[in-house]
Tab-separated table of C-alpha atoms and ligand atoms in Angstrom:
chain	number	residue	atom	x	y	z
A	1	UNK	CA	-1.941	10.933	27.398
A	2	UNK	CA	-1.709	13.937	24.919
A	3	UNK	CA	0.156	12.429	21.957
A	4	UNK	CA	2.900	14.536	21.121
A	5	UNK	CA	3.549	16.590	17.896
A	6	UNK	CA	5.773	19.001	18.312
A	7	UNK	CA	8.436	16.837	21.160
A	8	UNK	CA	11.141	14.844	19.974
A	9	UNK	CA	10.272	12.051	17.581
A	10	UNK	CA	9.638	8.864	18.969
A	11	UNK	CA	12.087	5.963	17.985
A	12	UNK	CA	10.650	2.676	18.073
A	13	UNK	CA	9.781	0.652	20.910
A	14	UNK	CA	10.019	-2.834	20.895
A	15	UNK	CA	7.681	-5.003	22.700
A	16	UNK	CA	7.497	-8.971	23.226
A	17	UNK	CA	3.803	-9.400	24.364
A	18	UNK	CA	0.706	-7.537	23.666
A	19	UNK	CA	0.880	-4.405	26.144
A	20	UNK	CA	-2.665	-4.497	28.093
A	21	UNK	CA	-5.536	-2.942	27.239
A	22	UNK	CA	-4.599	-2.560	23.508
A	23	UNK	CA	-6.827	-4.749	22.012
A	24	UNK	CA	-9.591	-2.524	23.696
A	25	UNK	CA	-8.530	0.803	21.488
A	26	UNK	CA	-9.209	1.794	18.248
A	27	UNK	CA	-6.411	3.382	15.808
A	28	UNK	CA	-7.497	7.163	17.270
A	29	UNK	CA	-6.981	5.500	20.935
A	30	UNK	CA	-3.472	3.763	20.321
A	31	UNK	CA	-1.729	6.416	21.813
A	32	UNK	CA	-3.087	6.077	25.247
A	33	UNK	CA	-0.855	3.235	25.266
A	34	UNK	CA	1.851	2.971	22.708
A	35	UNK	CA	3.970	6.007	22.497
A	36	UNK	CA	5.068	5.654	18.915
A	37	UNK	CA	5.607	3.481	16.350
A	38	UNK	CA	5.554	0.004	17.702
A	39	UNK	CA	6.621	-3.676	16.947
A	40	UNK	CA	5.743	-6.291	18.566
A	41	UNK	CA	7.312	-9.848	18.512
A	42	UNK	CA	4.972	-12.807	19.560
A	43	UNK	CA	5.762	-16.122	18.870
A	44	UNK	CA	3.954	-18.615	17.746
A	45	UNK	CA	4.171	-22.631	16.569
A	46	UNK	CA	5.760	-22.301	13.501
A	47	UNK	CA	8.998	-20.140	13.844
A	48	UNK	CA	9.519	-18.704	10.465
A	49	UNK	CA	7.895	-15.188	11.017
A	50	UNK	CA	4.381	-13.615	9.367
A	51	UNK	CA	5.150	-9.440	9.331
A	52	UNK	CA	2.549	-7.558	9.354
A	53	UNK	CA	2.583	-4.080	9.219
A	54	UNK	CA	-0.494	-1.368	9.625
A	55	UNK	CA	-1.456	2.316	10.290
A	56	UNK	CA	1.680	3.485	7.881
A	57	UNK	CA	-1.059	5.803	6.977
A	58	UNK	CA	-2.606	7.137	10.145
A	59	UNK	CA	-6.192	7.494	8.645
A	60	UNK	CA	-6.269	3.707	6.808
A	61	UNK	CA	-7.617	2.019	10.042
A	62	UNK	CA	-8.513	-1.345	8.440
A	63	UNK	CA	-4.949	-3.274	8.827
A	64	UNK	CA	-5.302	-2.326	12.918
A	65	UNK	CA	-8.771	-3.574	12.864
A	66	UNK	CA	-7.577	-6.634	11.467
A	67	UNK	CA	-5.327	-7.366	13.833
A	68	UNK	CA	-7.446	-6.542	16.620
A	69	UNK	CA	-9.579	-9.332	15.357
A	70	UNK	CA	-7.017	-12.009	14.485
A	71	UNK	CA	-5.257	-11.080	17.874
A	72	UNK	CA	-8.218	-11.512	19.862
A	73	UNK	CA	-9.196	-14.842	18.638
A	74	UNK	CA	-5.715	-16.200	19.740
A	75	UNK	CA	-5.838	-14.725	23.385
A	76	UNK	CA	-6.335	-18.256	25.072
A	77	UNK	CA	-4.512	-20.404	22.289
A	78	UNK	CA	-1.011	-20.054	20.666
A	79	UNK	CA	-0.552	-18.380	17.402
A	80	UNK	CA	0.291	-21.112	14.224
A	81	UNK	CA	2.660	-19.215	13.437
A	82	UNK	CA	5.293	-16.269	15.186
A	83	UNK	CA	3.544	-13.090	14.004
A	84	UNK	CA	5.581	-9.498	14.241
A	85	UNK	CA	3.452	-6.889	13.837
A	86	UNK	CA	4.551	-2.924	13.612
A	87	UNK	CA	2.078	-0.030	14.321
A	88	UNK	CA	3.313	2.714	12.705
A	89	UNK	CA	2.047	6.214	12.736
A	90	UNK	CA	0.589	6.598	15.747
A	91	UNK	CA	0.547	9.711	16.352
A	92	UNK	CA	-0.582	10.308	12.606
A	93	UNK	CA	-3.426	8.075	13.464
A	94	UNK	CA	-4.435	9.950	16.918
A	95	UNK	CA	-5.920	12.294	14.611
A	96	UNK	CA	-7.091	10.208	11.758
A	97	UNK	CA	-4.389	11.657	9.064
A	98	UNK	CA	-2.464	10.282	6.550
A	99	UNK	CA	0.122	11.585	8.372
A	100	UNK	CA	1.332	14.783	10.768
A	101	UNK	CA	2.959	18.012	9.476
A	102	UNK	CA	6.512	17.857	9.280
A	103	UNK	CA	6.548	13.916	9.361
A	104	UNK	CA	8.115	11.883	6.152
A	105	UNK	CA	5.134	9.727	4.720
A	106	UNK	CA	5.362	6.524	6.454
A	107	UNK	CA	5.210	4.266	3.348
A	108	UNK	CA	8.054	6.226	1.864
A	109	UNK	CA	11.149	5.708	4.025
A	110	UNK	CA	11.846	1.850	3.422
A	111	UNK	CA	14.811	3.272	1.109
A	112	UNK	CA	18.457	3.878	2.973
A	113	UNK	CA	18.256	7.422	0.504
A	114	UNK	CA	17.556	9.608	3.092
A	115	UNK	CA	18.602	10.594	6.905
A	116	UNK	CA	15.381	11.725	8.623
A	117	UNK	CA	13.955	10.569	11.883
A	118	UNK	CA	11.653	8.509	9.700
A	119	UNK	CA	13.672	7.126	7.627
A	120	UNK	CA	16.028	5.571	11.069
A	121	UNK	CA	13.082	4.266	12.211
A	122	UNK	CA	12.764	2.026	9.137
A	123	UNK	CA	16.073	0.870	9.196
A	124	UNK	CA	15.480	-0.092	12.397
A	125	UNK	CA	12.555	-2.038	11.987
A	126	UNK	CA	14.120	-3.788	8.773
A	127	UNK	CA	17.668	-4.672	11.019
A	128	UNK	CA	15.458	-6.236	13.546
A	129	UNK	CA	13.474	-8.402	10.714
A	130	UNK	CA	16.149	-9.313	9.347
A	131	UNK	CA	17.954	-10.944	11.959
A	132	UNK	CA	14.613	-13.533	11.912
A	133	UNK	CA	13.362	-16.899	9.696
A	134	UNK	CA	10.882	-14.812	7.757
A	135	UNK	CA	7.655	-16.192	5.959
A	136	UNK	CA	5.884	-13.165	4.455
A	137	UNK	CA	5.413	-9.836	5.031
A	138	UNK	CA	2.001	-7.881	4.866
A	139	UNK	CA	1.509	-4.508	4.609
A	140	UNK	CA	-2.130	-3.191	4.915
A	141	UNK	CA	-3.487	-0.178	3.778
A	142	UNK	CA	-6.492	1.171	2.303
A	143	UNK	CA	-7.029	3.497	-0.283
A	144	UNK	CA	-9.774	6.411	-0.728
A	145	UNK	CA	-11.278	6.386	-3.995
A	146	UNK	CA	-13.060	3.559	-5.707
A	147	UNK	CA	-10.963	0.398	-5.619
A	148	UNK	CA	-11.283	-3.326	-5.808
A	149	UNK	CA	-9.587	-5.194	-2.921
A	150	UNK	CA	-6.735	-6.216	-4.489
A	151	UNK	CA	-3.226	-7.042	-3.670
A	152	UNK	CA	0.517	-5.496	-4.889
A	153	UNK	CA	4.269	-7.226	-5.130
A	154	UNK	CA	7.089	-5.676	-6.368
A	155	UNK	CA	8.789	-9.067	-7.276
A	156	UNK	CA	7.269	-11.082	-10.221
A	157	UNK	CA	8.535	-14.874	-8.129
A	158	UNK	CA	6.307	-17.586	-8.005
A	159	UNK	CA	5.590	-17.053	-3.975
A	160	UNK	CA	4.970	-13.486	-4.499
A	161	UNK	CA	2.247	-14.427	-7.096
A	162	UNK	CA	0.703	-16.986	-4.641
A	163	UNK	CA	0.814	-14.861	-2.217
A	164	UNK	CA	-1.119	-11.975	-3.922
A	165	UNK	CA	-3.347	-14.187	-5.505
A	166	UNK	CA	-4.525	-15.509	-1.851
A	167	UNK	CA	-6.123	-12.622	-1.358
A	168	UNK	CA	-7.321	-11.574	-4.240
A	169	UNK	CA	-7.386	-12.169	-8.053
A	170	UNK	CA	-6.553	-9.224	-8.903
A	171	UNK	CA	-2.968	-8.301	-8.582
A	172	UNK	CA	-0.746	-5.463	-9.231
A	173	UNK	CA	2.861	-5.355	-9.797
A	174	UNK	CA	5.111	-2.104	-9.580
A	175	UNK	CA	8.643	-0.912	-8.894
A	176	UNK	CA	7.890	2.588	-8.967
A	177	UNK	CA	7.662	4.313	-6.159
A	178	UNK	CA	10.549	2.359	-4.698
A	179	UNK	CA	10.216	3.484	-0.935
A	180	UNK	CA	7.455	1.155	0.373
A	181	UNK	CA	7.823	-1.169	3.179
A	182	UNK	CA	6.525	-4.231	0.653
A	183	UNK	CA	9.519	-3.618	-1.816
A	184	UNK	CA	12.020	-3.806	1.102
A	185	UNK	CA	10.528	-6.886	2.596
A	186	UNK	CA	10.795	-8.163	-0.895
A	187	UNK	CA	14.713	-8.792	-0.236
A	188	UNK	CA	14.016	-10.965	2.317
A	189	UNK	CA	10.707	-12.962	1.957
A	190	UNK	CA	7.160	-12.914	-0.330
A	191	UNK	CA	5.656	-10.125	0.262
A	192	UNK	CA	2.606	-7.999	-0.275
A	193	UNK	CA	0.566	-4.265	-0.221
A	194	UNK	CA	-3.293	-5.243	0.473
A	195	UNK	CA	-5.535	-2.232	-0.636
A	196	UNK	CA	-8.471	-3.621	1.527
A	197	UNK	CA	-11.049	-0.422	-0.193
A	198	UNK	CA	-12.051	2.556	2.156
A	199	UNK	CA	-11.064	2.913	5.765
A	200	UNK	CA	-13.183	0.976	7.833
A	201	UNK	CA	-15.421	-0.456	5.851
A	202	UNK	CA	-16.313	-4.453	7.044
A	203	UNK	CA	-15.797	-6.000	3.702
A	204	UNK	CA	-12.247	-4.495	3.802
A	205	UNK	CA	-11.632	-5.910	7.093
A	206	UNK	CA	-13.081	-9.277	6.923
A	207	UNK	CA	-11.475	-9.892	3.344
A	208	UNK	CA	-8.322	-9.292	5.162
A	209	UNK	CA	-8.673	-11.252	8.049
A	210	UNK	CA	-9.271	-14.126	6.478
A	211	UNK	CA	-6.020	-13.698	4.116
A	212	UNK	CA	-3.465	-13.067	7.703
A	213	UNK	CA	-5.755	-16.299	9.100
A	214	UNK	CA	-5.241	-18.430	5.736
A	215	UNK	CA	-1.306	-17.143	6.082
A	216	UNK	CA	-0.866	-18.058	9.752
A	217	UNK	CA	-1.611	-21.500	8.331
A	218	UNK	CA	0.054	-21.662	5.430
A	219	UNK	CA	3.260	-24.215	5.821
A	220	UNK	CA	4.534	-23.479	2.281
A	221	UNK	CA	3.725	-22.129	-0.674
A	222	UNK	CA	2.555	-24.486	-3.463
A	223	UNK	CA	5.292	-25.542	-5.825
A	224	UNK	CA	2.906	-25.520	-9.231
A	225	UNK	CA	2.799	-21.871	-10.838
A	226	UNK	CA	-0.505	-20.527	-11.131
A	227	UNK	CA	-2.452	-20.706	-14.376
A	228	UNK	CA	-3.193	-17.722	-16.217
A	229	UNK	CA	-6.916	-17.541	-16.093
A	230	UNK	CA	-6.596	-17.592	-12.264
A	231	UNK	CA	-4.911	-14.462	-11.701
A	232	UNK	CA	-5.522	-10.436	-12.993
A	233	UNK	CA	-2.099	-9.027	-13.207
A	234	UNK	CA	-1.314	-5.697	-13.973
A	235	UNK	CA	1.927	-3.388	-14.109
A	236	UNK	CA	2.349	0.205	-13.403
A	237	UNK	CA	3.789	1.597	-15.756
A	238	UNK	CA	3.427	5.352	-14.994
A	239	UNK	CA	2.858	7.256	-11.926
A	240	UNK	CA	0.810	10.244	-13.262
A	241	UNK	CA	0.917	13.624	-10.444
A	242	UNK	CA	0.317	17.097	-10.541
A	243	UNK	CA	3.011	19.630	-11.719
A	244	UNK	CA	4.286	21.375	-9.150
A	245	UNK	CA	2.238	24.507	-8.226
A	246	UNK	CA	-0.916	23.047	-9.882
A	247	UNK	CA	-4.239	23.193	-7.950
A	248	UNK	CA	-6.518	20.425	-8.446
A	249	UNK	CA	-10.934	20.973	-8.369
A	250	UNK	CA	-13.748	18.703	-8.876
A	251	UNK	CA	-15.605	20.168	-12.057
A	252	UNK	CA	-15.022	23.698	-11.630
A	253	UNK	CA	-13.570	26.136	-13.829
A	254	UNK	CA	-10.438	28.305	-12.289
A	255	UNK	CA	-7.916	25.976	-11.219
A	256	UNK	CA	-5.439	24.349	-13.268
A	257	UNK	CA	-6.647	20.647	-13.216
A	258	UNK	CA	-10.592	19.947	-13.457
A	259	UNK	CA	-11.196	16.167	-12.191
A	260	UNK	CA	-14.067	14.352	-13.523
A	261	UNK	CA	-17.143	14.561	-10.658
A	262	UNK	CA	-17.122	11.052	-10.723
A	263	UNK	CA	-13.316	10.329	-11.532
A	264	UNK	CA	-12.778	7.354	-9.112
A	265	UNK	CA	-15.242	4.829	-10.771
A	266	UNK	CA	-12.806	4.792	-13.893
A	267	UNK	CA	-10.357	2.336	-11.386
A	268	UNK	CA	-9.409	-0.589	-12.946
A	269	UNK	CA	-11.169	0.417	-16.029
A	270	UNK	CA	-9.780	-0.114	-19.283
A	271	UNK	CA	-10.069	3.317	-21.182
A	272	UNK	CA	-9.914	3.093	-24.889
A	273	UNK	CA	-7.768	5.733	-26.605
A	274	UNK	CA	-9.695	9.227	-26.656
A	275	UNK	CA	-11.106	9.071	-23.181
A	276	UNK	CA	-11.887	12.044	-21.570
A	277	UNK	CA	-9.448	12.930	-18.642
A	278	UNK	CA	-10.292	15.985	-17.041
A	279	UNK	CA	-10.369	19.568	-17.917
A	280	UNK	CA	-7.479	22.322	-18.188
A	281	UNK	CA	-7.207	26.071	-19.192
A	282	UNK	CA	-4.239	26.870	-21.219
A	283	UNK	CA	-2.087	24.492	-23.433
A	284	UNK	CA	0.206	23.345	-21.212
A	285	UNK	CA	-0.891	19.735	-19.464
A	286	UNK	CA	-0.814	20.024	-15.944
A	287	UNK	CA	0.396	16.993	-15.351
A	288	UNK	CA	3.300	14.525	-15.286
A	289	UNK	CA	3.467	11.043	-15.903
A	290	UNK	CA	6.812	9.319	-14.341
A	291	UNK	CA	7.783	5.780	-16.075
A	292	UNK	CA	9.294	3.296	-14.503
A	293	UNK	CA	12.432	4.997	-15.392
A	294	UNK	CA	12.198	7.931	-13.899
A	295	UNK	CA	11.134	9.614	-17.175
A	296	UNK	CA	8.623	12.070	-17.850
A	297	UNK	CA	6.480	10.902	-20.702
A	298	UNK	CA	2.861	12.675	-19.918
A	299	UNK	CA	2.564	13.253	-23.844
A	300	UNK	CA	2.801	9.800	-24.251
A	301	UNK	CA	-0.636	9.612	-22.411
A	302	UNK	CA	-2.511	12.534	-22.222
A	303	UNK	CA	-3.263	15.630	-24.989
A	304	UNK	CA	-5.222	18.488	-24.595
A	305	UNK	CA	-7.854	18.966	-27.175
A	306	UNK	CA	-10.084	22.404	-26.235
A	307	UNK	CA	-9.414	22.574	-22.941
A	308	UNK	CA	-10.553	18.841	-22.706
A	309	UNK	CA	-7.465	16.147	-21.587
A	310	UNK	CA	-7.802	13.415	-23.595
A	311	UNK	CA	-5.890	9.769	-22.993
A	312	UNK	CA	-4.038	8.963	-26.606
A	313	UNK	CA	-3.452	5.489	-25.907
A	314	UNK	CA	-5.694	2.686	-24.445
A	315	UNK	CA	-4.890	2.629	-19.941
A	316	UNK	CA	-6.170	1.457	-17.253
A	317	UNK	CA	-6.012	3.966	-14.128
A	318	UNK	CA	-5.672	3.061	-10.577
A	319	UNK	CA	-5.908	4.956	-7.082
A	320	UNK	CA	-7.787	7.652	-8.533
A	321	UNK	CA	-8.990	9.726	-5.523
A	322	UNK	CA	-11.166	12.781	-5.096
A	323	UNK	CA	-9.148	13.759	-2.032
A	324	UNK	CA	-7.323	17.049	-3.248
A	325	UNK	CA	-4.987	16.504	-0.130
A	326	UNK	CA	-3.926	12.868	-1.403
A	327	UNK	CA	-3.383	14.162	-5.351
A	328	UNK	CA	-1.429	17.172	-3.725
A	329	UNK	CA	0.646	14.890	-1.088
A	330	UNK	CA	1.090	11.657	-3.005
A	331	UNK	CA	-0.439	11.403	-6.995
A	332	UNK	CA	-3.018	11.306	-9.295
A	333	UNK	CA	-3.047	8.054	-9.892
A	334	UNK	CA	-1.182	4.947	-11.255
A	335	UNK	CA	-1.519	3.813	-15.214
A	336	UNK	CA	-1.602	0.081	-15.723
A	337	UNK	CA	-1.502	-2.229	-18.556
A	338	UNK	CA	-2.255	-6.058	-18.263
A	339	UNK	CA	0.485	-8.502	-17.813
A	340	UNK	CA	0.202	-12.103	-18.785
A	341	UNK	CA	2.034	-14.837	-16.869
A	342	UNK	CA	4.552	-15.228	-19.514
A	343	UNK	CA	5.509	-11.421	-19.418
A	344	UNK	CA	5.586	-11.373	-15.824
A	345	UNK	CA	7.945	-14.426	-16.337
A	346	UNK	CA	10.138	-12.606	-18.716
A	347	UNK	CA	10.482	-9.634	-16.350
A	348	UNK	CA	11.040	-11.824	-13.326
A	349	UNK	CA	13.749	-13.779	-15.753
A	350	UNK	CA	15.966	-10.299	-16.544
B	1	ZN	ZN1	-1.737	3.785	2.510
């Protein structure tokens, strides 16, 4: 089957058992049998749900590899737990993009904001979940530049933390943007972004399996908060893109925004004030940095010092990417400062 593009956007179909022959296909191959996005209900011992979501990005394989591995270790024996799982662009992923021309981005539509096909797709998917006992909700992804594994929540509760933390110490909280599928399943249960490193890459896929295997068996969550020295928080504080118009190189003189060569390896590093940012002709920053309140405060961050971009206070940057489609499409990058328990307490509290 030729997946379609340009025919009329496929609403989702709803499935109660494994359809056959899935299991066999990788992401690229999905559409031979599913004809758009998909979820699938299979129940399991424990009735209060596990969600699990993958392929919101069609090119970030890892979450569907994951669940071809889980799922195929459960094919004679019943699941611990009911697991609902939604495959979502399919089509996106029949050609190993992000996502398709013309299509909303999949991990933006989780907001009631907007009327596009996309965006009644989610609703759909979030009227069916919420009709169910729900446990937590996973959403898997994978990110292109240099990355730890590490896990986000958009809720600072105790479960959320737990959560996070079983998958990995380090853990990010944000708000902003507030269309992903992990802030709307935070209304209704614990609930978590894994950024399992580059598309397809083992590590990425075992580290994840064994967090959806250690949740499938997960009763409860424990009742003692965590400790602080067990857990690497961090909060977003600004979402950092290029102005509109701006055209983004690697190193090279001519465009508006020069990257570093080597930009991605300063993920999750702390940069002291005066840190070298990237390169820019004129005296106008290219770029904007959006708070959590919607406010543009770029000059907070960056300054231009002869044609150099310099950070003016001390940030740590995540999701940096050498991908000029992703910095064009999505952003730059996140800026993150550390976040004790207490804090996160205090923001959980108001
Ligand atoms: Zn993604």
């Amino acid at each position: 089957m030729i997946p379609c593009m340009s025919g009329p956007f496929k609403m989702l179909t709803i499935l109660m058992q494994i359809p056959k022959g899935l299991l066999d296909c990788d992401a690229r191959a999905l559409h031979s049998i599913l004809s758009g996005p998909t979820l699938i209900k299979l129940e399991g011992q424990r009735q209060e749900v596990l969600f699990i979501s993958v392929l919101l990005h069609g090119n970030e394989v890892s979450g569907w590899e994951v669940l071809r591995r889980v799922l195929l270790t459960y094919q004679q024996r019943s699941l611990p737990r009911s697991l609902y799982l939604f495959i979502g662009n399919v089509s996106a992923a029949a050609e190993g993009r992000r996502c398709l021309p013309g299509q909303a981005d999949y991990n933006r539509i989780w907001k009631a904001d907007t009327d596009t096909a996309e965006h009644r797709l989610a609703g759909k998917v979030l009227r069916e979940l919420e009709q169910q006992p729900l446990f937590a909700a996973i959403d898997i992804h994978n990110n292109s530049g240099m990355n730890p594994h590490y896990a986000c929540i958009n809720k600072l509760g105790s479960n959320f933390l737990h959560l996070a933390r079983l998958f990995s110490r380090t853990v990010v909280y944000f708000i902003r943007p507030d269309e992903v599928m992990s802030l709307a399943m935070a209304a209704y249960c614990p609930s978590v972004t894994l950024e399992c490193g580059q598309p397809g890459e083992t590590t990425g896929i075992t580290h994840a399996e064994e967090f959806v295997e250690a949740c499938l068996h997960l009763s409860a969550f424990p009742e003692p908060a965590l400790p602080d020295k067990e857990i690497d928080l961090f909060h977003t504080v600004a979402t950092v893109k290029l102005k509109a118009g701006c055209l983004p190189g690697i190193a090279q003189s001519g465009v508006d925004f020069a990257l570093l060569p080597d930009m991605d390896k300063l993920n999750f590093t702390e940069l002291p004030a005066g840190s070298l940012f990237g390169w820019c002709e004129g005296s106008d920053l290219p770029l904007d940095a959006w708070n959590e309140q919607g406010e543009e405060i770029a000059a907070h961050y960056f300054v231009i010092h002869e044609g150099e971009i310099v950070t003016r206070t001390p940030v740590m940057p995540s999701m940096l990417s050498l991908d000029q489609e992703i910095i064009q499409q999505d952003c730059l990058c996140y800026l993150m400062e550390r976040l004790s328990l207490c804090q996160a307490q205090r923001i959980y509290a108001d």
